[in-house]
């Protein structure tokens, strides 16, 4: 199923990268919402976010102010002229948010992971024209992410964007949610006209990582950023460690280096031609290597030998890892390349032996 998309066309938002959405993790009090929004408006932010209903990992922590907060969002619209956005996870949220005139809706990571919930939100959106942004699911599953967007799109929502906020991991990493950039990059390849935001706040989980992650997202050609901010970050009722003041946000945005996307120059074209030629050579060499593997398989078959000889495999992986390091490539990269080559070689040998 292809997504049927229209340009976001958000009133007052130029298509200048990065389009920035900012505001607190949660709407806590009218005063906190209004003062954060005013400070953000003063530094030029045009889209205000605040969580009204909060999906929390454990019960007992602050689960959002609920419906009351919607009136504060309307105040933000009135007093600052900003557009406002919030997370919706149920049909009831959608109904209340639409009634309150929220400008943009987003679907949170836990909801995206659940097709029943996404379908419920999609059904509630039938016949409505509003931009809907879909965060990646908590687990690194691109199909699930795309599937959620397809459900929303099939309900008639054409103005859509994706938000990359990283993925849950048990690995010990510096991130709260590991970026796995190859997943949004593959999303760009599959759906080139889909704008993608990065949420460095939930990805990094701490203030220090917001600037480098935002820069990385810009270098990869992301369309926008969703950054959590708070008038008094240390006092935030949720995600305090990752929120920054509007002033700090403005400082970070000023320092971002924004490079052109999509523009191809002559010298870039020439370099790409060289890459294409080298890729062709790599494919040729690989196919020669596989041919020799098959000859080895013939020999093994004649002499009744097993396909995999662990000692030899270990030798290849270790030697190539070390050779690669000498040539300026990481050991991990070399290992994964030669693991894949070995896997294909074993597959071809087994196929031949069983003929
Ligand atoms: C949020 O943006 O406040 C939020 C809950 O994020 P996520 O769904 O990415 O965890
Ligand atoms: Mn948050």
CSV table of C-alpha atoms and ligand atoms in Angstrom, one decimal:
chain,number,residue,atom,x,y,z
A,1,UNK,CA,0.0,0.0,0.0
A,2,UNK,CA,1.4,3.4,-1.0
A,3,UNK,CA,0.9,6.4,1.3
A,4,UNK,CA,-1.1,9.1,-0.5
A,5,UNK,CA,0.4,12.3,0.9
A,6,UNK,CA,-0.1,16.0,0.4
A,7,UNK,CA,2.4,18.7,1.4
A,8,UNK,CA,2.0,19.6,5.1
A,9,UNK,CA,0.9,23.1,4.2
A,10,UNK,CA,0.8,24.3,7.8
A,11,UNK,CA,-0.3,27.9,7.9
A,12,UNK,CA,2.6,30.2,8.9
A,13,UNK,CA,5.2,27.5,8.5
A,14,UNK,CA,7.7,28.0,5.7
A,15,UNK,CA,9.4,25.0,4.4
A,16,UNK,CA,12.7,26.0,5.9
A,17,UNK,CA,14.7,23.3,7.7
A,18,UNK,CA,14.5,22.7,10.5
A,19,UNK,CA,10.8,23.2,11.2
A,20,UNK,CA,10.8,23.2,15.0
A,21,UNK,CA,8.1,22.0,17.4
A,22,UNK,CA,8.8,22.7,21.1
A,23,UNK,CA,7.2,22.8,24.5
A,24,UNK,CA,7.0,20.8,27.7
A,25,UNK,CA,6.8,17.1,28.0
A,26,UNK,CA,3.5,17.6,29.9
A,27,UNK,CA,1.1,20.5,30.4
A,28,UNK,CA,1.3,20.9,34.2
A,29,UNK,CA,-0.3,24.2,35.1
A,30,UNK,CA,-1.8,27.1,33.1
A,31,UNK,CA,1.1,29.3,34.2
A,32,UNK,CA,3.8,26.8,33.2
A,33,UNK,CA,2.2,26.3,29.8
A,34,UNK,CA,1.7,30.0,29.1
A,35,UNK,CA,5.1,31.2,30.2
A,36,UNK,CA,6.9,28.4,28.4
A,37,UNK,CA,4.9,29.2,25.2
A,38,UNK,CA,5.6,32.9,25.5
A,39,UNK,CA,9.3,32.4,25.9
A,40,UNK,CA,9.3,30.0,22.9
A,41,UNK,CA,7.3,32.5,20.8
A,42,UNK,CA,9.9,35.2,21.7
A,43,UNK,CA,12.7,33.1,20.2
A,44,UNK,CA,10.7,32.4,17.0
A,45,UNK,CA,9.2,29.0,17.6
A,46,UNK,CA,5.9,28.6,15.7
A,47,UNK,CA,4.6,25.2,16.9
A,48,UNK,CA,4.0,24.5,20.5
A,49,UNK,CA,3.8,21.0,21.9
A,50,UNK,CA,2.5,19.8,25.3
A,51,UNK,CA,1.4,16.4,26.4
A,52,UNK,CA,-2.1,16.5,27.8
A,53,UNK,CA,-2.5,12.7,28.2
A,54,UNK,CA,0.8,11.1,29.2
A,55,UNK,CA,1.6,7.4,28.6
A,56,UNK,CA,3.8,6.5,31.5
A,57,UNK,CA,5.8,3.3,31.9
A,58,UNK,CA,4.6,2.7,35.5
A,59,UNK,CA,1.3,3.8,37.1
A,60,UNK,CA,1.5,6.3,39.9
A,61,UNK,CA,3.6,8.9,38.1
A,62,UNK,CA,1.9,12.0,36.6
A,63,UNK,CA,-0.4,10.8,33.9
A,64,UNK,CA,-1.2,14.1,32.4
A,65,UNK,CA,-3.5,16.9,33.3
A,66,UNK,CA,-6.2,15.7,30.9
A,67,UNK,CA,-9.0,17.7,29.3
A,68,UNK,CA,-8.4,20.8,31.5
A,69,UNK,CA,-5.1,21.4,29.7
A,70,UNK,CA,-6.9,21.8,26.4
A,71,UNK,CA,-8.1,25.2,27.4
A,72,UNK,CA,-4.5,26.2,28.2
A,73,UNK,CA,-3.5,25.2,24.7
A,74,UNK,CA,-6.3,27.5,23.3
A,75,UNK,CA,-4.8,30.3,25.4
A,76,UNK,CA,-1.4,29.6,23.8
A,77,UNK,CA,-3.0,29.9,20.4
A,78,UNK,CA,-4.7,33.2,21.3
A,79,UNK,CA,-1.9,34.9,23.2
A,80,UNK,CA,1.1,33.8,21.1
A,81,UNK,CA,-0.4,33.0,17.6
A,82,UNK,CA,1.5,29.7,17.8
A,83,UNK,CA,0.0,26.5,16.4
A,84,UNK,CA,-0.4,23.8,19.1
A,85,UNK,CA,0.0,20.0,19.0
A,86,UNK,CA,-0.6,17.2,21.4
A,87,UNK,CA,-0.5,13.4,21.6
A,88,UNK,CA,-3.6,11.4,21.1
A,89,UNK,CA,-3.9,7.7,21.9
A,90,UNK,CA,-7.7,7.0,22.0
A,91,UNK,CA,-10.8,8.0,20.1
A,92,UNK,CA,-11.9,10.1,23.1
A,93,UNK,CA,-8.6,12.0,22.9
A,94,UNK,CA,-9.1,12.7,19.2
A,95,UNK,CA,-12.7,13.9,19.8
A,96,UNK,CA,-11.6,16.2,22.6
A,97,UNK,CA,-8.5,17.5,20.8
A,98,UNK,CA,-10.5,18.3,17.6
A,99,UNK,CA,-13.3,20.0,19.6
A,100,UNK,CA,-10.7,22.2,21.3
A,101,UNK,CA,-9.2,23.2,17.9
A,102,UNK,CA,-5.7,21.6,18.4
A,103,UNK,CA,-3.9,22.3,15.1
A,104,UNK,CA,-1.7,19.1,14.7
A,105,UNK,CA,-2.0,15.7,16.4
A,106,UNK,CA,0.7,13.2,17.1
A,107,UNK,CA,0.7,9.5,17.8
A,108,UNK,CA,3.1,8.4,20.5
A,109,UNK,CA,5.6,5.6,20.3
A,110,UNK,CA,3.7,3.2,22.6
A,111,UNK,CA,0.5,3.7,20.5
A,112,UNK,CA,2.3,3.2,17.2
A,113,UNK,CA,3.4,-0.2,18.4
A,114,UNK,CA,-0.3,-1.2,18.9
A,115,UNK,CA,-2.3,-1.6,15.7
A,116,UNK,CA,-5.6,-1.8,17.6
A,117,UNK,CA,-5.0,1.5,19.2
A,118,UNK,CA,-3.8,3.1,15.9
A,119,UNK,CA,-6.9,1.8,14.2
A,120,UNK,CA,-9.1,3.3,16.9
A,121,UNK,CA,-7.4,6.7,16.4
A,122,UNK,CA,-7.7,6.4,12.6
A,123,UNK,CA,-11.4,5.6,12.8
A,124,UNK,CA,-11.9,8.7,14.9
A,125,UNK,CA,-10.1,10.8,12.3
A,126,UNK,CA,-12.3,9.8,9.4
A,127,UNK,CA,-13.5,12.8,7.4
A,128,UNK,CA,-11.2,15.2,9.3
A,129,UNK,CA,-8.4,17.3,7.6
A,130,UNK,CA,-5.6,17.8,10.2
A,131,UNK,CA,-1.9,17.1,10.0
A,132,UNK,CA,-1.0,13.9,11.9
A,133,UNK,CA,2.6,13.0,12.9
A,134,UNK,CA,3.4,9.5,13.8
A,135,UNK,CA,6.3,8.6,16.1
A,136,UNK,CA,8.2,5.4,15.6
A,137,UNK,CA,7.1,2.4,17.6
A,138,UNK,CA,9.2,1.7,20.7
A,139,UNK,CA,10.6,-1.4,19.1
A,140,UNK,CA,12.8,-1.1,16.0
A,141,UNK,CA,10.2,-2.3,13.5
A,142,UNK,CA,10.0,-0.2,10.3
A,143,UNK,CA,7.0,-2.2,9.0
A,144,UNK,CA,5.0,-1.5,12.1
A,145,UNK,CA,5.8,2.3,11.8
A,146,UNK,CA,4.8,2.4,8.1
A,147,UNK,CA,1.7,0.2,8.9
A,148,UNK,CA,0.5,2.7,11.5
A,149,UNK,CA,1.0,5.6,9.0
A,150,UNK,CA,-1.0,3.5,6.4
A,151,UNK,CA,-3.9,3.1,8.9
A,152,UNK,CA,-4.0,6.9,9.5
A,153,UNK,CA,-3.6,7.6,5.8
A,154,UNK,CA,-6.4,5.2,4.8
A,155,UNK,CA,-8.7,7.1,7.1
A,156,UNK,CA,-8.3,10.1,4.8
A,157,UNK,CA,-5.4,12.0,6.5
A,158,UNK,CA,-3.1,13.2,3.8
A,159,UNK,CA,-0.9,15.7,5.6
A,160,UNK,CA,1.4,13.4,7.6
A,161,UNK,CA,4.9,13.4,9.0
A,162,UNK,CA,7.0,10.8,10.9
A,163,UNK,CA,8.9,11.5,14.1
A,164,UNK,CA,12.0,9.5,14.9
A,165,UNK,CA,12.5,9.3,18.7
A,166,UNK,CA,14.8,6.2,18.9
A,167,UNK,CA,14.1,2.7,20.0
A,168,UNK,CA,14.0,0.9,23.3
A,169,UNK,CA,17.1,-1.2,24.0
A,170,UNK,CA,18.5,-3.4,26.8
A,171,UNK,CA,22.0,-2.6,25.6
A,172,UNK,CA,24.0,-0.3,27.8
A,173,UNK,CA,24.1,2.8,25.7
A,174,UNK,CA,24.4,6.6,26.3
A,175,UNK,CA,20.9,7.1,24.8
A,176,UNK,CA,17.5,6.7,26.4
A,177,UNK,CA,16.3,5.3,23.1
A,178,UNK,CA,18.9,4.1,20.6
A,179,UNK,CA,18.8,6.1,17.3
A,180,UNK,CA,19.4,3.2,14.8
A,181,UNK,CA,19.6,5.9,12.1
A,182,UNK,CA,19.4,3.3,9.4
A,183,UNK,CA,15.7,2.8,10.1
A,184,UNK,CA,14.6,6.4,9.4
A,185,UNK,CA,17.1,6.4,6.4
A,186,UNK,CA,15.3,3.4,5.0
A,187,UNK,CA,12.0,5.2,5.7
A,188,UNK,CA,13.3,8.1,3.6
A,189,UNK,CA,14.1,5.7,0.8
A,190,UNK,CA,10.8,4.0,0.9
A,191,UNK,CA,8.6,7.1,1.2
A,192,UNK,CA,10.7,10.0,-0.1
A,193,UNK,CA,8.0,12.7,0.1
A,194,UNK,CA,7.3,12.0,3.8
A,195,UNK,CA,8.7,14.8,6.1
A,196,UNK,CA,10.6,13.3,9.0
A,197,UNK,CA,11.2,15.1,12.4
A,198,UNK,CA,13.8,14.0,14.9
A,199,UNK,CA,13.0,14.1,18.7
A,200,UNK,CA,16.4,14.4,20.2
A,201,UNK,CA,14.8,14.8,23.7
A,202,UNK,CA,13.4,11.3,24.0
A,203,UNK,CA,16.3,9.8,22.0
A,204,UNK,CA,19.0,11.3,24.2
A,205,UNK,CA,17.1,11.4,27.5
A,206,UNK,CA,19.5,14.1,28.7
A,207,UNK,CA,20.1,17.8,27.9
A,208,UNK,CA,23.7,17.3,26.7
A,209,UNK,CA,22.7,15.1,23.8
A,210,UNK,CA,20.1,17.4,22.3
A,211,UNK,CA,22.6,19.6,20.3
A,212,UNK,CA,24.6,16.7,18.8
A,213,UNK,CA,21.5,14.6,18.0
A,214,UNK,CA,19.8,17.6,16.3
A,215,UNK,CA,22.9,18.3,14.3
A,216,UNK,CA,23.1,14.6,13.2
A,217,UNK,CA,19.4,14.7,12.2
A,218,UNK,CA,20.1,17.8,10.1
A,219,UNK,CA,23.1,16.3,8.5
A,220,UNK,CA,20.9,13.3,7.5
A,221,UNK,CA,18.4,15.7,5.8
A,222,UNK,CA,15.6,15.5,8.4
A,223,UNK,CA,12.8,18.0,7.9
A,224,UNK,CA,12.4,19.1,11.5
A,225,UNK,CA,12.9,18.7,15.2
A,226,UNK,CA,10.6,18.1,18.1
A,227,UNK,CA,12.4,19.3,21.3
A,228,UNK,CA,11.0,19.3,24.8
A,229,UNK,CA,11.4,22.6,26.6
A,230,UNK,CA,10.1,24.0,29.9
A,231,UNK,CA,10.3,27.4,31.7
A,232,UNK,CA,11.8,25.7,34.7
A,233,UNK,CA,13.2,22.3,33.4
A,234,UNK,CA,14.4,21.1,36.8
A,235,UNK,CA,10.9,21.4,38.2
A,236,UNK,CA,9.2,19.5,35.4
A,237,UNK,CA,6.7,16.8,36.5
A,238,UNK,CA,7.9,14.4,33.8
A,239,UNK,CA,11.1,14.0,31.8
A,240,UNK,CA,12.9,16.8,33.8
A,241,UNK,CA,16.4,15.6,32.8
A,242,UNK,CA,15.8,16.0,29.1
A,243,UNK,CA,14.0,19.4,29.1
A,244,UNK,CA,15.7,22.7,28.3
A,245,UNK,CA,14.7,26.3,28.6
A,246,UNK,CA,13.5,28.1,25.5
A,247,UNK,CA,16.7,30.2,25.7
A,248,UNK,CA,18.9,27.2,25.6
A,249,UNK,CA,16.8,25.8,22.7
A,250,UNK,CA,17.4,29.0,20.8
A,251,UNK,CA,21.1,28.8,21.4
A,252,UNK,CA,21.2,25.2,20.1
A,253,UNK,CA,19.2,26.1,17.0
A,254,UNK,CA,21.5,29.1,16.2
A,255,UNK,CA,24.5,26.8,16.3
A,256,UNK,CA,23.1,24.2,13.9
A,257,UNK,CA,24.8,23.9,10.6
A,258,UNK,CA,22.1,23.4,7.9
A,259,UNK,CA,23.4,21.9,4.7
A,260,UNK,CA,21.4,21.8,1.5
A,261,UNK,CA,19.5,18.6,0.7
A,262,UNK,CA,18.6,17.3,-2.7
A,263,UNK,CA,21.0,19.6,-4.6
A,264,UNK,CA,23.3,17.8,-6.9
A,265,UNK,CA,26.4,19.5,-8.2
A,266,UNK,CA,28.8,18.4,-11.0
A,267,UNK,CA,31.5,17.3,-8.6
A,268,UNK,CA,29.1,15.4,-6.5
A,269,UNK,CA,27.8,13.6,-9.7
A,270,UNK,CA,31.4,12.7,-10.6
A,271,UNK,CA,32.1,11.3,-7.1
A,272,UNK,CA,28.9,9.3,-7.3
A,273,UNK,CA,29.9,7.9,-10.6
A,274,UNK,CA,33.1,6.6,-9.0
A,275,UNK,CA,31.1,5.1,-6.2
A,276,UNK,CA,28.8,3.3,-8.8
A,277,UNK,CA,31.9,2.0,-10.6
A,278,UNK,CA,33.4,0.7,-7.3
A,279,UNK,CA,30.1,-0.9,-6.3
A,280,UNK,CA,30.0,-2.7,-9.6
A,281,UNK,CA,33.5,-4.0,-9.0
A,282,UNK,CA,32.5,-5.2,-5.5
A,283,UNK,CA,29.6,-7.1,-7.0
A,284,UNK,CA,31.9,-8.7,-9.6
A,285,UNK,CA,34.5,-9.7,-7.0
A,286,UNK,CA,31.8,-11.1,-4.8
A,287,UNK,CA,30.3,-13.2,-7.5
A,288,UNK,CA,33.8,-14.6,-8.3
A,289,UNK,CA,34.3,-15.4,-4.7
A,290,UNK,CA,31.0,-17.3,-4.6
A,291,UNK,CA,32.0,-19.2,-7.7
A,292,UNK,CA,35.1,-20.4,-5.9
A,293,UNK,CA,33.0,-21.3,-2.9
A,294,UNK,CA,30.9,-23.5,-5.1
A,295,UNK,CA,34.0,-25.2,-6.5
A,296,UNK,CA,35.1,-25.8,-2.9
A,297,UNK,CA,31.6,-27.3,-2.2
A,298,UNK,CA,32.1,-29.7,-5.2
A,299,UNK,CA,35.4,-30.8,-3.7
A,300,UNK,CA,33.8,-31.2,-0.2
A,301,UNK,CA,31.0,-33.2,-1.7
A,302,UNK,CA,33.3,-35.5,-3.5
A,303,UNK,CA,35.4,-36.0,-0.3
A,304,UNK,CA,32.3,-36.2,1.9
A,305,UNK,CA,33.4,-33.2,4.0
A,306,UNK,CA,31.1,-30.9,6.1
A,307,UNK,CA,30.4,-27.5,4.6
A,308,UNK,CA,31.4,-25.4,7.6
A,309,UNK,CA,34.8,-25.8,9.1
A,310,UNK,CA,34.7,-23.6,12.2
A,311,UNK,CA,38.5,-23.1,12.4
A,312,UNK,CA,38.6,-21.6,8.9
A,313,UNK,CA,35.6,-19.4,9.5
A,314,UNK,CA,37.1,-18.0,12.7
A,315,UNK,CA,40.4,-17.4,10.8
A,316,UNK,CA,38.6,-15.4,8.1
A,317,UNK,CA,36.6,-13.2,10.6
A,318,UNK,CA,39.6,-12.4,12.7
A,319,UNK,CA,42.1,-11.8,9.8
A,320,UNK,CA,39.7,-9.6,7.9
A,321,UNK,CA,38.8,-7.6,11.0
A,322,UNK,CA,42.5,-6.9,11.6
A,323,UNK,CA,43.1,-6.1,7.9
A,324,UNK,CA,40.2,-3.7,7.8
A,325,UNK,CA,41.3,-1.9,10.9
A,326,UNK,CA,44.7,-1.3,9.1
A,327,UNK,CA,42.8,0.3,6.2
A,328,UNK,CA,40.8,2.7,8.4
A,329,UNK,CA,37.6,0.7,8.8
A,330,UNK,CA,36.1,-0.5,12.1
A,331,UNK,CA,36.6,-4.1,13.2
A,332,UNK,CA,32.8,-4.4,13.7
A,333,UNK,CA,32.1,-3.3,10.1
A,334,UNK,CA,34.6,-5.8,8.7
A,335,UNK,CA,33.1,-8.6,10.9
A,336,UNK,CA,29.6,-7.9,9.8
A,337,UNK,CA,30.6,-7.7,6.1
A,338,UNK,CA,32.5,-11.0,6.3
A,339,UNK,CA,29.8,-12.7,8.4
A,340,UNK,CA,27.3,-11.8,5.6
A,341,UNK,CA,29.6,-13.0,2.9
A,342,UNK,CA,30.3,-16.3,4.8
A,343,UNK,CA,26.6,-16.8,5.3
A,344,UNK,CA,25.8,-16.5,1.6
A,345,UNK,CA,28.7,-18.7,0.8
A,346,UNK,CA,27.5,-21.4,3.2
A,347,UNK,CA,24.0,-21.1,1.7
A,348,UNK,CA,25.3,-21.6,-1.8
A,349,UNK,CA,27.4,-24.5,-0.8
A,350,UNK,CA,24.5,-26.3,1.0
A,351,UNK,CA,22.3,-25.8,-2.0
A,352,UNK,CA,25.0,-27.3,-4.2
A,353,UNK,CA,25.7,-30.3,-1.9
A,354,UNK,CA,22.1,-31.2,-1.8
A,355,UNK,CA,21.6,-31.1,-5.5
B,1,LIG,C1,6.3,12.7,24.3
B,1,LIG,O1,6.6,13.2,23.2
B,1,LIG,O2,5.9,13.3,25.3
B,1,LIG,C2,6.3,11.2,24.4
B,1,LIG,C3,5.6,10.6,25.3
B,1,LIG,O3,7.1,10.6,23.6
B,1,LIG,P1,7.2,9.1,23.0
B,1,LIG,O4,5.9,8.7,22.6
B,1,LIG,O5,8.2,9.3,21.9
B,1,LIG,O6,7.8,8.3,24.2
B,2,LIG,MN1,8.5,13.5,27.4
